[in-house]
Amino acid sequence: MAKQDTNLAASRLEGTGACALELSGVARHFGALIALSDINMRIAAGERRAVLGSNGAGKTTLFNAITGDFECTSGRIQFFGEDITEIPAHERIRRGLRRTYQISQLFDGLSVLESVFLACRGVSRRRFSLLRPMDRDANMAQAHSILHAVHLEDDRDLLVSTLSHGRKRQLEIALALAGAPRFILFDEPAAGLSPTERRDLVAILNALPDHVGYIIIEHDLDVALRVSKYVSMMHNGRVFKEGTPEEIENDAEVQAIYLGGGHG
Amino acid sequence: MTTEPFPDQAPARNDLIARIGAGHLALAAVLLVFPFVASDFFTTQIGAYSLIFGMLGLSLMWLAGYGGMVSLAQITIAGIAGYTVAIFGENSADVHGFGWPWWVLVPFAVLIAALASALVGWVSVRTSGIYTIMITLAVATAMFYFAQQNYTLFNGFPGFAGVKAPVVFGIDWRDPMPFYFLSLGVAILCYLAVLYASKSTFGLTLQATRDNQRRMRALGYDVTMHKVFAWFLAGIIAGLAGILLVWFNGRISPGTINVGAAINVLIITVIGGLRHPIGPFLGAVVVILMQTFAIDIVGAERFNTLIGLLFLVIVFVSPDGILGLWEKAKAHLAPGSLRSDI
Ligand SMILES: Nc1ncnc2c1ncn2[C@@H]1O[C@H](COP(=O)(O)OP(=O)(O)O)[C@@H](O)[C@H]1O
Ligand SMILES: [Mg+2]
């Protein structure tokens, strides 16, 4: 744990007081379909934000736009004061931006430890090596501490394909913690988890170092409440309401569109 | 360890055996004794020939098993090395034959093969699955026809004869026993290299790319570059096999690299199994034994039917080839395995 803190602390220096993420007028169209329109968001460094919205609201598309997986149709994205709108996805990763996927994107043929090791190597300078990693390899040490942080230590030698759904979701998070993340986008990490696994997830997220901010997409308001202090509500590609969880829960418009309309 | 007052030898030795694997040691013993008890025919036509085709299968296993890229061009890449040896070394065709010494020729031919392989890889890495097979088949076919029709470089249909393994350290490496051990040495080297590489950072990267290319990109890896490099390494193995093959046959012609040979390599690899680098060697032994003896028994026409049937049976019964059968059998028998942690 101590080791991970030093790794993560390395990224803290740059981020103090700044605005981590700032979206202005971001839109994304798929042909005639407007998946995102005029998104304006400001998220402070270290802030933890929940994004709620029914299926098809554009939440995942928002993540894809921020990470660079999809180009924006219009609008600008700033990451710690730098305009990253035109920067390719892998460059954004090097700047400390991470994400997880709604549908787990894992390596079935590798072990848990090998997967996290590769994630750590991917953001280091020594991505390419014909040698086997040594036990005292720095990336290996980091992989161990990340596995500790996501409660996967005991499963480190298991083949990923043999993991339960819940464990796979934890590994999905582990891959996003590699290197020195400054800001993480969690796409429905709690989907399909049992109540126990949800509690575990909340503990993992709350134990992240303070300076690491994130956006979490979450259907379950209870989980969102426990891991974030501020909520953005999305519908039809727009953010139509922002506020504290209490404000959101009691808002008439939210209840009409989201809570009343059934969970998507 | 060195400060231990009573260094304990016995457990250390057991550790070593455990690390290498009892299966590996038994196999090594059989392979070393084999040429001393077998006839010259068995030593070369079965032994060395299986080792060479095992290496060709190994280069495919590396690409397909770890990289998820099924190639039909491995014999083509081997052929490129073979042609390089014939053109820049010595041959009896009175075409080219620059007579380079073996110690320049061999690394040069391997490099040419590896670069050609990287080029094939570069052309095919943007495709996947059946499309990779189609592209590499197209490369293999094009190369076959090109070699057959081009006389200035490849000497067309007859190709090159009189290509000989050199005499080095006073040993004529064409003789059955030396040639067998040469093939064995190179094959073991390639086998151990693949075994080591499979758990290297690069090997893990390759397997992760096979499993989820998108995530690998998102983790910051240059997926294309890694794949092309995997082809380069496969080209080194196929190139070494190609040099041994041209020395084994004493000649190379378009027939060596025709589509039948390309499919042969695929069949050997699938029959042997893609899960472990030993698979292609097992497959090579089985297919070459059948090729050698089934032809006498059932005739050349029916031989292909026989191989085809074996192929189907293996694919249906055990998608992991003979290796898979072995694993199944092992589940019923005592533990003890070819797998090891080297
Ligand atoms: N790659 C794509 N091509 C076309 N349409 C897409 C694509 N990705 C998402 N969409 C559409 O954009 C809308 C928003 O999708 P998404 O962002 O996945 O919603 P959410 O994550 O909120 O459930 C949906 O109507 C979806 O069909
Ligand atoms: Mg989504």
XYZ file of C-alpha atoms and ligand atoms in Angstrom:
634
model
C 0.000 0.000 0.000
C 2.790 2.364 0.971
C 4.470 1.658 -2.331
C 1.374 2.502 -4.288
C 0.999 5.759 -2.410
C 4.459 6.846 -3.491
C 3.694 5.889 -7.066
C 0.474 7.791 -7.040
C 1.985 10.675 -5.098
C 4.397 11.265 -7.956
C 1.534 12.606 -9.986
C 0.169 14.837 -7.233
C 2.652 17.672 -7.621
C 1.315 18.845 -10.928
C -2.352 18.652 -10.156
C -2.852 20.847 -7.103
C -5.710 23.289 -7.161
C -6.204 22.961 -10.888
C -9.296 22.021 -12.756
C -8.841 18.367 -13.711
C -11.299 18.205 -16.514
C -13.160 20.908 -18.334
C -15.557 20.219 -21.180
C -16.951 23.102 -23.161
C -19.661 22.602 -25.738
C -18.711 18.982 -26.420
C -20.916 17.206 -28.951
C -20.767 13.889 -30.713
C -23.007 12.826 -33.562
C -23.335 9.375 -35.120
C -24.740 10.260 -38.505
C -28.134 11.735 -37.726
C -28.062 10.510 -34.133
C -26.972 13.128 -31.634
C -25.385 11.075 -28.865
C -23.928 14.087 -27.042
C -24.793 17.735 -27.383
C -23.408 20.859 -25.735
C -21.852 19.173 -22.720
C -20.270 21.650 -20.317
C -18.587 20.231 -17.244
C -15.952 21.397 -14.800
C -14.407 18.891 -12.462
C -11.805 19.970 -9.928
C -8.647 17.970 -9.297
C -9.422 15.183 -6.869
C -13.155 15.642 -7.271
C -15.345 12.540 -7.427
C -18.370 12.862 -9.610
C -21.185 10.474 -10.427
C -22.942 10.508 -13.776
C -26.422 9.053 -13.834
C -28.768 8.511 -16.716
C -30.887 5.900 -18.387
C -29.557 3.560 -21.068
C -28.623 5.385 -24.246
C -28.328 8.726 -22.448
C -24.797 9.123 -23.851
C -22.746 8.353 -20.750
C -20.354 5.898 -22.396
C -20.078 8.158 -25.426
C -19.067 10.964 -23.067
C -16.244 8.753 -21.745
C -15.188 7.834 -25.265
C -15.005 11.508 -26.166
C -12.915 12.345 -23.094
C -10.443 9.481 -23.622
C -10.171 10.115 -27.350
C -11.631 6.757 -28.384
C -14.118 8.835 -30.397
C -13.411 12.244 -31.840
C -15.673 15.064 -30.729
C -17.927 16.455 -33.413
C -17.432 19.856 -31.784
C -16.306 21.397 -28.495
C -13.081 21.459 -26.497
C -11.711 19.245 -23.746
C -9.128 20.491 -21.254
C -7.194 18.167 -18.960
C -5.347 19.899 -16.123
C -5.331 23.117 -18.089
C -4.082 21.547 -21.328
C -6.280 21.365 -24.401
C -6.336 17.649 -25.286
C -9.102 17.761 -27.907
C -6.737 16.909 -30.754
C -4.394 14.618 -28.825
C -4.599 10.884 -29.651
C -5.918 8.456 -27.057
C -2.582 6.896 -26.094
C -1.091 10.331 -25.435
C -3.963 11.153 -23.092
C -3.121 7.990 -21.136
C 0.441 9.224 -20.657
C -0.975 12.405 -19.152
C -2.659 10.378 -16.412
C -6.133 9.868 -17.824
C -7.525 6.347 -17.318
C -10.779 4.538 -17.918
C -12.543 1.264 -17.307
C -15.015 -0.313 -19.690
C -18.698 -1.057 -19.265
C -18.027 -4.490 -20.766
C -14.802 -5.867 -19.302
C -11.894 -5.666 -21.736
C -9.462 -8.185 -20.266
C -6.821 -10.687 -21.346
C -8.379 -14.122 -20.931
C -5.163 -16.031 -21.578
C -3.028 -14.200 -18.992
C -2.922 -14.409 -15.234
C -4.242 -11.582 -13.069
C -0.730 -10.491 -12.095
C 0.543 -10.610 -15.686
C -2.356 -8.423 -16.796
C -1.684 -5.745 -14.207
C 2.047 -5.947 -14.862
C 1.435 -5.225 -18.555
C -0.778 -2.304 -17.611
C 2.059 -0.860 -15.503
C 4.608 -1.483 -18.265
C 2.339 0.133 -20.822
C 2.700 3.556 -19.274
C 6.402 3.145 -18.488
C 9.298 3.717 -20.859
C 10.170 0.034 -21.050
C 7.123 -1.208 -22.871
C 9.262 -3.315 -25.165
C 11.470 -5.988 -23.636
C 12.456 -9.465 -24.720
C 13.367 -10.398 -21.158
C 11.205 -11.924 -18.503
C 10.259 -9.541 -15.706
C 12.365 -10.028 -12.596
C 10.809 -10.375 -9.164
C 12.335 -7.061 -8.158
C 11.059 -5.312 -11.285
C 9.577 -1.921 -10.352
C 6.497 -2.468 -12.504
C 6.008 -5.871 -10.904
C 6.169 -4.300 -7.448
C 3.626 -1.731 -8.537
C 1.397 -4.489 -9.927
C 1.470 -6.210 -6.534
C 0.479 -3.046 -4.692
C -2.352 -2.384 -7.142
C -3.635 -5.928 -6.659
C -3.581 -5.225 -2.947
C -5.545 -2.026 -3.472
C -8.297 -3.792 -5.435
C -8.397 -6.833 -3.128
C -7.144 -9.276 -5.766
C -3.899 -10.382 -4.080
C -5.064 -13.932 -3.499
C -6.126 -14.359 -7.122
C -2.952 -13.046 -8.708
C -1.914 -16.341 -10.309
C -5.350 -17.277 -11.613
C -6.078 -17.245 -15.315
C -8.307 -14.261 -16.100
C -10.792 -16.458 -17.984
C -11.455 -18.409 -14.782
C -12.379 -15.346 -12.684
C -15.919 -14.637 -11.516
C -17.717 -11.597 -12.909
C -17.069 -9.645 -9.734
C -13.346 -10.397 -9.798
C -13.204 -9.370 -13.440
C -14.727 -6.008 -12.545
C -12.074 -5.564 -9.870
C -9.343 -6.413 -12.377
C -10.875 -3.921 -14.780
C -10.312 -1.267 -12.098
C -6.791 -2.545 -11.399
C -5.807 -1.982 -15.034
C -6.932 1.639 -14.750
C -4.793 2.219 -11.638
C -1.498 1.419 -13.384
C 1.133 4.089 -13.682
C 0.308 7.429 -12.106
C -3.390 8.055 -12.763
C -4.627 11.580 -12.115
C -8.159 11.097 -13.271
C -10.167 7.930 -13.879
C -13.399 7.302 -15.755
C -15.307 4.314 -14.315
C -17.979 2.991 -16.667
C -20.602 1.171 -14.578
C -18.123 -0.721 -12.391
C -20.943 -1.968 -10.180
C -23.037 -3.489 -12.961
C -23.921 -7.102 -12.213
C -22.225 -7.137 -8.802
C -23.720 -8.812 -5.738
C -24.396 -6.641 -2.649
C -21.180 -7.893 -1.025
C -19.171 -7.136 -4.133
C -20.725 -3.669 -4.246
C -19.584 -2.987 -0.698
C -16.128 -4.150 -1.725
C -16.185 -1.800 -4.707
C -17.205 1.163 -2.551
C -14.318 0.372 -0.198
C -11.862 0.170 -3.119
C -12.983 3.505 -4.562
C -12.974 5.276 -1.208
C -9.448 4.036 -0.506
C -8.027 5.676 -3.624
C -5.517 8.452 -2.880
C -7.217 11.809 -2.359
C -5.668 13.531 -5.352
C -7.057 10.960 -7.804
C -10.331 12.266 -9.108
C -12.874 10.281 -11.044
C -16.196 10.179 -12.804
C -18.258 7.108 -12.091
C -21.218 6.071 -14.194
C -23.638 4.356 -11.899
C -27.276 3.321 -12.133
C -27.620 2.641 -8.443
C -28.077 5.898 -6.539
C -27.077 4.196 -3.283
C -23.658 3.302 -4.621
C -23.261 6.713 -6.286
C -24.049 8.417 -2.988
C -21.317 6.607 -1.176
C -18.531 7.245 -3.655
C -19.244 10.777 -4.877
C -20.316 14.149 -3.552
C -21.693 15.612 -6.722
C -23.968 14.174 -9.388
C -24.538 15.018 -13.046
C -27.741 13.757 -14.602
C -27.778 12.926 -18.298
C -30.641 12.380 -20.655
C -30.748 12.258 -24.451
C -27.141 13.340 -24.803
C -27.423 16.325 -22.457
C -26.537 17.067 -18.865
C -29.833 18.412 -17.599
C -29.165 18.633 -13.886
C -26.202 18.834 -11.556
C -26.131 18.924 -7.791
C -25.476 17.128 -4.547
C -27.014 13.666 -4.261
C -29.725 15.041 -1.955
C -30.687 17.754 -4.426
C -30.811 15.209 -7.231
C -32.900 12.743 -5.267
C -35.522 15.359 -4.456
C -35.617 17.020 -7.855
C -38.961 16.734 -9.598
C -37.520 16.681 -13.115
C -35.079 13.918 -12.200
C -37.828 11.869 -10.664
C -39.964 12.288 -13.730
C -37.275 11.355 -16.234
C -35.039 8.950 -14.423
C -36.309 7.553 -11.181
C -39.897 7.362 -12.368
C -38.960 6.147 -15.822
C -37.465 2.950 -14.474
C -33.807 2.031 -14.403
C -32.517 1.528 -17.943
C 23.373 -19.135 -0.046
C 27.169 -19.245 -0.189
C 27.438 -18.520 3.529
C 25.398 -21.615 4.397
C 27.644 -23.912 6.450
C 26.303 -27.096 4.915
C 25.206 -26.368 1.388
C 22.588 -28.969 0.679
C 23.323 -30.457 -2.698
C 20.585 -33.006 -3.134
C 17.529 -30.736 -2.894
C 19.229 -28.284 -5.252
C 19.598 -31.020 -7.828
C 15.981 -32.079 -7.384
C 14.988 -28.469 -7.817
C 16.842 -28.348 -11.092
C 15.141 -31.505 -12.355
C 11.792 -30.103 -11.289
C 12.545 -26.840 -13.033
C 13.603 -28.449 -16.295
C 10.834 -31.005 -16.059
C 11.224 -34.769 -15.984
C 9.495 -34.929 -19.356
C 12.089 -32.675 -20.929
C 14.963 -34.772 -19.574
C 13.435 -38.038 -20.795
C 12.807 -36.505 -24.196
C 16.367 -35.176 -24.409
C 17.751 -38.626 -23.577
C 15.664 -40.271 -26.302
C 16.672 -37.656 -28.861
C 20.369 -38.031 -28.037
C 20.381 -41.821 -28.177
C 18.103 -42.059 -31.216
C 20.717 -41.681 -34.026
C 22.955 -44.314 -32.430
C 20.269 -46.989 -32.540
C 18.399 -45.883 -35.659
C 19.405 -46.501 -39.262
C 20.689 -43.609 -41.378
C 17.317 -43.520 -43.093
C 15.487 -43.062 -39.798
C 18.054 -40.590 -38.506
C 17.626 -38.235 -41.461
C 14.337 -38.965 -43.227
C 12.345 -39.242 -40.001
C 14.527 -37.630 -37.322
C 16.072 -34.589 -38.972
C 13.130 -34.057 -41.306
C 10.681 -34.018 -38.371
C 12.893 -31.564 -36.511
C 12.947 -29.232 -39.531
C 9.191 -29.343 -40.068
C 8.731 -29.122 -36.309
C 10.611 -25.803 -36.448
C 8.424 -24.604 -39.291
C 5.403 -25.558 -37.194
C 6.990 -23.839 -34.194
C 7.242 -20.558 -36.089
C 3.539 -20.886 -36.911
C 2.718 -21.896 -33.337
C 4.476 -18.759 -32.059
C 2.369 -16.577 -34.351
C -0.911 -18.439 -34.011
C -0.758 -19.740 -30.444
C 0.572 -16.603 -28.776
C -0.305 -13.981 -31.359
C -3.591 -15.304 -32.741
C -2.255 -14.844 -36.281
C -2.621 -17.958 -38.424
C -0.118 -17.853 -41.262
C 0.116 -20.042 -44.339
C 3.323 -18.334 -45.440
C 5.828 -20.029 -43.106
C 7.129 -22.396 -45.806
C 7.429 -19.387 -48.115
C 9.612 -17.597 -45.584
C 11.684 -20.747 -45.121
C 11.942 -20.924 -48.920
C 13.262 -17.386 -49.060
C 16.070 -18.387 -46.709
C 16.654 -21.525 -48.774
C 16.820 -19.600 -52.029
C 19.164 -17.067 -50.426
C 21.514 -19.884 -49.439
C 21.357 -21.356 -52.953
C 21.898 -18.015 -54.682
C 24.644 -16.567 -52.473
C 26.285 -19.852 -51.513
C 27.152 -22.617 -53.909
C 24.908 -24.537 -56.272
C 25.351 -26.699 -59.365
C 22.851 -24.848 -61.563
C 25.434 -22.474 -63.055
C 23.157 -19.583 -62.082
C 24.429 -17.208 -59.404
C 26.187 -19.229 -56.722
C 28.383 -16.473 -55.276
C 30.093 -18.894 -52.950
C 29.827 -16.869 -49.742
C 31.279 -18.673 -46.723
C 28.704 -20.286 -44.426
C 29.309 -17.915 -41.536
C 28.255 -14.945 -43.664
C 25.652 -16.845 -45.627
C 23.681 -18.291 -42.714
C 23.117 -15.069 -40.743
C 22.419 -13.244 -43.995
C 19.803 -15.781 -45.107
C 18.157 -15.720 -41.670
C 18.053 -11.922 -41.734
C 16.512 -11.870 -45.211
C 13.885 -14.391 -44.093
C 13.124 -12.427 -40.924
C 12.751 -9.180 -42.881
C 10.539 -10.900 -45.461
C 8.462 -12.274 -42.596
C 8.161 -8.832 -41.015
C 6.981 -7.535 -44.385
C 4.315 -10.237 -44.653
C 3.360 -9.400 -41.076
C 3.160 -5.715 -41.820
C 0.842 -6.425 -44.761
C -1.392 -8.716 -42.745
C -1.518 -7.264 -39.216
C -4.442 -5.023 -39.937
C -6.517 -8.087 -40.746
C -7.577 -10.818 -38.393
C -8.853 -14.378 -38.363
C -9.750 -15.838 -41.732
C -8.464 -12.734 -43.533
C -4.951 -13.246 -42.195
C -5.096 -16.804 -43.519
C -6.282 -15.549 -46.907
C -3.598 -12.870 -47.204
C -0.783 -15.209 -46.221
C -2.138 -17.846 -48.609
C -2.088 -15.208 -51.336
C 1.525 -14.382 -50.453
C 2.472 -18.079 -50.536
C 0.775 -18.607 -53.904
C 2.238 -15.465 -55.442
C 5.718 -16.386 -54.255
C 5.373 -19.907 -55.688
C 4.392 -18.643 -59.141
C 6.988 -15.903 -59.047
C 9.770 -18.382 -58.249
C 8.511 -20.696 -60.975
C 8.386 -18.051 -63.676
C 11.370 -15.949 -62.777
C 14.605 -17.319 -64.204
C 16.952 -14.399 -63.586
C 16.761 -14.657 -59.811
C 15.115 -17.982 -58.903
C 16.137 -20.044 -61.961
C 12.480 -20.837 -62.573
C 11.040 -24.333 -62.586
C 14.231 -26.345 -61.949
C 15.406 -24.050 -59.150
C 18.812 -24.808 -57.691
C 20.466 -28.171 -57.073
C 23.787 -29.041 -55.528
C 23.301 -26.962 -52.387
C 25.386 -28.545 -49.668
C 25.785 -28.181 -45.953
C 29.347 -26.993 -45.298
C 32.280 -28.853 -43.828
C 33.137 -27.131 -40.545
C 35.606 -28.245 -37.840
C 36.480 -31.171 -40.106
C 32.932 -32.480 -39.846
C 30.893 -32.924 -42.987
C 27.506 -31.718 -41.795
C 25.812 -33.459 -44.714
C 26.456 -36.862 -43.141
C 23.391 -38.336 -41.438
C 24.563 -38.218 -37.827
C 26.107 -34.703 -37.885
C 23.125 -33.353 -39.809
C 20.741 -34.885 -37.297
C 22.584 -33.290 -34.393
C 22.802 -29.974 -36.210
C 19.034 -30.007 -36.732
C 18.494 -31.125 -33.147
C 20.704 -28.351 -31.783
C 18.988 -25.629 -33.798
C 15.535 -27.029 -32.999
C 16.247 -27.139 -29.261
C 17.567 -23.588 -29.390
C 14.412 -22.355 -31.108
C 12.207 -24.390 -28.783
C 13.848 -22.990 -25.645
C 13.776 -19.482 -27.086
C 10.018 -19.708 -27.660
C 9.496 -21.233 -24.228
C 11.431 -18.380 -22.615
C 9.829 -15.712 -24.772
C 6.320 -16.898 -23.962
C 6.672 -15.480 -20.450
C 8.833 -12.514 -21.390
C 7.372 -9.022 -21.404
C 7.156 -9.214 -25.179
C 5.505 -12.644 -25.086
C 2.925 -11.468 -22.569
C 2.291 -8.390 -24.701
C 1.747 -10.613 -27.726
C -0.721 -12.840 -25.879
C -2.548 -9.861 -24.429
C -2.819 -8.374 -27.918
C -4.254 -11.674 -29.128
C -6.853 -11.561 -26.341
C -7.822 -7.897 -26.512
C -6.198 -5.575 -28.976
C -8.367 -2.632 -28.013
C -7.381 -2.755 -24.355
C -3.706 -3.113 -25.258
C -3.928 0.077 -27.295
C -5.673 1.766 -24.399
C -2.817 0.669 -22.116
C -0.368 2.563 -24.317
C 1.072 -0.238 -26.468
C 1.844 0.091 -30.153
C -0.044 -3.032 -31.196
C 1.030 -2.964 -34.848
C 4.718 -2.669 -34.018
C 4.545 -5.565 -31.557
C 2.797 -7.800 -34.063
C 5.239 -7.018 -36.845
C 8.097 -7.811 -34.480
C 6.465 -11.151 -33.632
C 6.525 -11.887 -37.365
C 10.179 -10.921 -37.480
C 10.984 -13.441 -34.735
C 8.874 -16.120 -36.431
C 10.875 -15.381 -39.570
C 14.126 -16.171 -37.759
C 12.827 -19.625 -36.805
C 11.348 -20.293 -40.256
C 14.558 -19.009 -41.873
C 16.741 -21.391 -39.843
C 14.391 -24.230 -40.781
C 14.602 -23.174 -44.428
C 18.394 -23.327 -44.415
C 18.336 -26.797 -42.881
C 15.684 -27.838 -45.392
C 17.727 -26.753 -48.415
C 20.766 -28.556 -46.984
C 18.623 -31.612 -46.275
C 17.220 -31.770 -49.811
C 20.419 -30.536 -51.428
C 18.183 -28.485 -53.676
C 15.392 -25.958 -53.730
C 12.761 -25.416 -56.378
C 9.247 -23.933 -56.506
C 7.945 -27.391 -55.516
C 9.501 -26.895 -52.070
C 7.297 -23.883 -51.400
C 4.055 -24.825 -53.131
C 0.664 -24.515 -51.500
C 0.695 -28.194 -50.562
C 3.801 -27.626 -48.438
C 2.235 -24.526 -46.886
C -0.824 -26.500 -45.846
C 1.403 -29.316 -44.616
C 2.941 -26.954 -42.066
C -0.512 -25.890 -40.900
C -1.667 -29.510 -40.583
C 1.449 -30.464 -38.622
C 0.912 -27.602 -36.217
C -2.789 -28.218 -35.684
C -2.350 -31.978 -35.301
C 0.434 -31.389 -32.780
C -1.325 -28.650 -30.857
C -0.971 -24.904 -30.460
C -0.886 -24.687 -26.703
C 2.776 -25.477 -26.100
C 5.873 -25.204 -28.311
C 6.412 -28.983 -28.137
C 3.157 -29.497 -30.077
C 4.462 -28.799 -33.612
C 7.327 -31.267 -33.094
C 4.897 -34.004 -32.037
C 2.749 -33.185 -35.044
C 5.755 -33.296 -37.358
C 6.798 -36.756 -36.144
C 3.282 -38.150 -36.603
C 2.690 -36.616 -40.033
C 6.135 -37.495 -41.381
C 5.908 -41.084 -40.115
C 2.565 -41.354 -41.875
C 3.900 -39.679 -44.992
C 6.812 -42.093 -45.112
C 5.047 -45.344 -44.392
C 1.387 -44.841 -45.198
C 2.325 -44.125 -48.821
C 3.753 -47.653 -49.106
C 0.716 -49.178 -47.474
C -2.236 -47.225 -48.865
C -0.664 -45.494 -51.856
C 0.008 -41.836 -52.544
C -3.572 -41.018 -53.555
C -5.119 -42.352 -50.391
C -2.378 -40.919 -48.240
C -3.832 -37.426 -48.440
C -7.230 -38.823 -47.515
C -5.632 -40.470 -44.516
C -3.946 -37.258 -43.373
C -7.197 -35.394 -43.961
C -9.101 -37.908 -41.840
C -6.534 -37.728 -39.052
C -6.784 -33.937 -39.212
C -10.570 -34.064 -38.877
C -10.491 -36.606 -36.065
C -7.942 -34.569 -34.117
C -9.829 -31.325 -34.600
C -13.089 -32.915 -33.477
C -11.763 -35.049 -30.640
C -9.184 -32.619 -29.307
C -9.013 -29.033 -30.521
C -5.644 -28.797 -28.802
C -4.170 -31.528 -30.990
C -2.027 -34.362 -29.698
C -1.068 -32.111 -26.799
C -4.712 -31.955 -25.807
C -5.005 -35.754 -26.036
C -1.902 -36.023 -23.894
C -3.365 -33.691 -21.279
C -6.556 -35.735 -21.244
C -4.622 -38.963 -20.866
C -2.488 -37.443 -18.145
C -5.570 -36.609 -16.129
C -6.111 -40.375 -15.827
C -2.475 -41.239 -15.203
C 0.080 -40.272 -12.609
C 1.326 -36.659 -12.591
C 4.521 -35.916 -14.501
C 4.566 -33.550 -17.378
C 6.346 -32.003 -20.280
C 5.352 -28.621 -19.044
C 7.945 -26.878 -16.977
C 8.722 -23.517 -15.516
C 11.931 -22.763 -17.365
N -20.191 3.652 -32.115
C -21.467 4.084 -32.207
N -22.067 4.193 -33.408
C -23.343 4.623 -33.508
N -24.106 4.951 -32.459
C -23.575 4.845 -31.226
C -22.234 4.406 -31.032
N -21.963 4.401 -29.693
C -23.095 4.823 -29.103
N -24.052 5.098 -29.999
C -25.399 5.602 -29.705
O -25.272 6.731 -28.885
C -26.265 6.740 -27.900
C -25.638 6.829 -26.547
O -25.002 5.578 -26.261
P -24.138 5.345 -24.961
O -23.218 6.474 -24.791
O -23.544 3.994 -25.058
O -25.250 5.374 -23.813
P -25.126 4.988 -22.280
O -23.723 4.603 -22.003
O -25.575 6.194 -21.560
O -26.077 3.849 -22.053
C -27.102 5.491 -28.093
O -28.260 5.835 -28.828
C -26.204 4.599 -28.901
O -26.970 3.769 -29.740
Mg -22.924 2.892 -21.327
